[in-house]
mmCIF file of C-alpha atoms in Angstrom:
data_model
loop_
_atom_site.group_PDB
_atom_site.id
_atom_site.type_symbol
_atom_site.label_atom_id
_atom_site.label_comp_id
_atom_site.label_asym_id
_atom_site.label_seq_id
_atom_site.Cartn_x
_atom_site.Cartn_y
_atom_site.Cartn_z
ATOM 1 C CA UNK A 1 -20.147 23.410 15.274
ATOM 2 C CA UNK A 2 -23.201 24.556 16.863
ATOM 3 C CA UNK A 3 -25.104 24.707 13.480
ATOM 4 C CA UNK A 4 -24.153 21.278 12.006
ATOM 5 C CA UNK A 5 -26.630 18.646 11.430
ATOM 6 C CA UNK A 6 -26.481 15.397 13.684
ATOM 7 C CA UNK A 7 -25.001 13.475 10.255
ATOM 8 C CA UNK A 8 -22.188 16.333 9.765
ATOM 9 C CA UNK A 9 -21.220 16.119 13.764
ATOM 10 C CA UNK A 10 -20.977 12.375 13.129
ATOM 11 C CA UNK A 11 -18.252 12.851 10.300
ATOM 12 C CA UNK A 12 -16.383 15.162 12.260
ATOM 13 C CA UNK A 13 -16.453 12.477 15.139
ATOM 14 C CA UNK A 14 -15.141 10.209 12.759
ATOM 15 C CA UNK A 15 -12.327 12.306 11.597
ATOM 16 C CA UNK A 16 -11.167 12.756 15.182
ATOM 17 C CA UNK A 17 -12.084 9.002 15.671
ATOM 18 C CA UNK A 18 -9.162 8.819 13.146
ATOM 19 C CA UNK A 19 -6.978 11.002 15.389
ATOM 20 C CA UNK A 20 -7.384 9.483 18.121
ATOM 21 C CA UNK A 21 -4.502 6.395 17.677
ATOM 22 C CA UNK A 22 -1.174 6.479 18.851
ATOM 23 C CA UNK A 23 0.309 4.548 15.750
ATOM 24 C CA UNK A 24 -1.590 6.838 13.113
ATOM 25 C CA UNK A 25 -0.672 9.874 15.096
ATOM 26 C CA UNK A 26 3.013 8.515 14.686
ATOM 27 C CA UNK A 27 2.263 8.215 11.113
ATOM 28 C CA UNK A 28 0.877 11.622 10.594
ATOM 29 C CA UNK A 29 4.265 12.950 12.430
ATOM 30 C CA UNK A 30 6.246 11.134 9.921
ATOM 31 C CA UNK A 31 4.576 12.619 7.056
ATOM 32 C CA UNK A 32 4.411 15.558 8.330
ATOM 33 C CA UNK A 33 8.188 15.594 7.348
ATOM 34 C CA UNK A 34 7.330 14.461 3.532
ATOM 35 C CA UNK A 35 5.599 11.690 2.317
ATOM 36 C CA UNK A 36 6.628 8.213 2.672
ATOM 37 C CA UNK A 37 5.937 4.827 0.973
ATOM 38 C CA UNK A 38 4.111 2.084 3.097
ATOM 39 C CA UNK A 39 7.927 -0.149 3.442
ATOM 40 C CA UNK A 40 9.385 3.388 4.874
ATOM 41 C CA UNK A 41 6.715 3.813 7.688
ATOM 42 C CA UNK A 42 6.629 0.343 8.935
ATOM 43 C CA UNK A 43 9.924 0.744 9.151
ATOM 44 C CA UNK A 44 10.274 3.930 11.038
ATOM 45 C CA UNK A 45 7.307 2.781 13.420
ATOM 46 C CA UNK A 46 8.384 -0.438 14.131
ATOM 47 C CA UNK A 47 4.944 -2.075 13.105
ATOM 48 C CA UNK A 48 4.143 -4.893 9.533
ATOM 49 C CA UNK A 49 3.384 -3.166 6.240
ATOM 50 C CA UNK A 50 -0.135 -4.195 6.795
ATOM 51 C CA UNK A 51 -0.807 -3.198 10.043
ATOM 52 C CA UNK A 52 0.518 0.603 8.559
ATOM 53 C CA UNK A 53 -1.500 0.174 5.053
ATOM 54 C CA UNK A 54 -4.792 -0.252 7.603
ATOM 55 C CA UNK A 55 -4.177 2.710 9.479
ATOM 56 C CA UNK A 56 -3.110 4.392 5.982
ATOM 57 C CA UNK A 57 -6.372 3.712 5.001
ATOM 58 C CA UNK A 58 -8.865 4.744 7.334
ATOM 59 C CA UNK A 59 -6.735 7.940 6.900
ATOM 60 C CA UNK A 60 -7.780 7.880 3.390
ATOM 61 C CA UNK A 61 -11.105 7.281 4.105
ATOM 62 C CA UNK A 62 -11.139 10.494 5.630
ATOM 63 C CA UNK A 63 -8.844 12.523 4.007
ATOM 64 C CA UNK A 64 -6.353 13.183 5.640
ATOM 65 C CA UNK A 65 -4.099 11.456 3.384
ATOM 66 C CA UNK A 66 -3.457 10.805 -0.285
ATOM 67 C CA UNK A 67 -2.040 7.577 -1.800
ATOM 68 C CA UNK A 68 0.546 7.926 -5.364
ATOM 69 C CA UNK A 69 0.946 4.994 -6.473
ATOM 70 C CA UNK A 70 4.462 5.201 -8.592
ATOM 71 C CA UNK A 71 5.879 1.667 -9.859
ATOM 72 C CA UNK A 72 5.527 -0.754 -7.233
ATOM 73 C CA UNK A 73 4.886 1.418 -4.252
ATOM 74 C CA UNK A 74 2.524 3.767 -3.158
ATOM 75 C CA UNK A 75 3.641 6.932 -1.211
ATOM 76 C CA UNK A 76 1.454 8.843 0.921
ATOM 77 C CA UNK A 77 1.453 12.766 1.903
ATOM 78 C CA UNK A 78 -0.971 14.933 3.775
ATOM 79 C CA UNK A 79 -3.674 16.353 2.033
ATOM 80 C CA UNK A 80 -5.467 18.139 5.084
ATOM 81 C CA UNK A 81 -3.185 21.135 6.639
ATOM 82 C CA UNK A 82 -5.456 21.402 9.179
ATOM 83 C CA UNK A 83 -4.193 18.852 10.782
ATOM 84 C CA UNK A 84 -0.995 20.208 10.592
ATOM 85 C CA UNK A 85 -2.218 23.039 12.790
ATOM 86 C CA UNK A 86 -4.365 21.109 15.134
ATOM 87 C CA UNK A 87 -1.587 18.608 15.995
ATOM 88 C CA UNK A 88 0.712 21.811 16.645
ATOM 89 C CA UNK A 89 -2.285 23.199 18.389
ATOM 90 C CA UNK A 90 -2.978 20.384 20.859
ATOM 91 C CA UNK A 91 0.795 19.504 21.675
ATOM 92 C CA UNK A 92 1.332 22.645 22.469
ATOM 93 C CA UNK A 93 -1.346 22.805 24.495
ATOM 94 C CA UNK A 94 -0.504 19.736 26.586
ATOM 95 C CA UNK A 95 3.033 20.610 27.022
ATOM 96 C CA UNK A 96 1.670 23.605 28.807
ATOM 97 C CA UNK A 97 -0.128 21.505 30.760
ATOM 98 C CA UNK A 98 2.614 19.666 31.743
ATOM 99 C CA UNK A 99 4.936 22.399 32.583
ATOM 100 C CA UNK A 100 2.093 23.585 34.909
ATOM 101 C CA UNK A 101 1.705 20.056 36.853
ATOM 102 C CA UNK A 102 5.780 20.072 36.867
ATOM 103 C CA UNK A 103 5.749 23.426 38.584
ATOM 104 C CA UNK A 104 2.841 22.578 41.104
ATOM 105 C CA UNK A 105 4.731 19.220 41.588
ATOM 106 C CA UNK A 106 8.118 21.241 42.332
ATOM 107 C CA UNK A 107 6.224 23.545 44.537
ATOM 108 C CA UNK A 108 4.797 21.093 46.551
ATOM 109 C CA UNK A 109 7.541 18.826 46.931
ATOM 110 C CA UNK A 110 9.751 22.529 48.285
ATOM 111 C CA UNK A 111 7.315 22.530 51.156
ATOM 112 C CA UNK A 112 7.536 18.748 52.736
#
C-alpha cells in the first residue's frame, strides 16, 4: 500500500467503506453460501427489498458483487474472493481476541 497514489488509497478506502456495515456484512455471509435473489436476502436479514437492493448496490459499485438478472429477479454472487479470505481473516482474528479478554477476565475474576 505504501506505493499507491493518494486516488488509488481513496478506492481502497471506499471498498472497506463498503465493508464496514453490519447489514452488508450479513449479506456478504449469506452469499458467501451461494447467491441469492434480492426477495431471498430481505428475507433472511429481516430488512425491505429496497433497503437490501441499496446495500446490493454500493456492493456493485465496487465489485464485490455481481447482479444476473434471470426472468423477474436478479440474483447476486460474489465476484471478489478476496473477500472471502479477509472476512475469514478478520473473524478469526477477533475471536482470538476474544478468547484472550475471556481468559484475562477468568483470571482476574479467580483472584477476588
Amino acid at each position: 500500500m505504501k506505493e499507491l497514489p493518494p486516488e488509488a488509497l481513496e478506492q481502497v478506502a471506499a471498498y472497506f467503506q463498503v465493508l464496514a456495515e453490519p447489514t452488508r456484512l450479513r449479506i456478504l455471509n449469506l452469499l458467501r453460501q451461494g447467491e441469492h435473489n434480492v426477495g431471498e436476502l430481505a428475507q433472511a436479514c429481516g430488512y425491505t427489498a429496497a433497503n437490501i437492493s441499496r446495500h446490493l448496490s454500493l456492493m456493485t459499485k465496487q465489485g464485490i458483487v455481481a447482479r444476473e438478472s434471470r426472468g423477474t429477479s436478479v440474483y447476486y454472487r460474489l465476484t471478489d474472493e478476496s473477500v472471502d479470505a479477509l472476512c475469514d481473516l478478520v473473524c478469526g482474528n477477533i475471536a482470538r481476541r476474544l478468547e484472550q479478554a475471556s481468559a484475562t477476565h477468568s483470571a482476574f475474576r479467580a483472584r477476588l
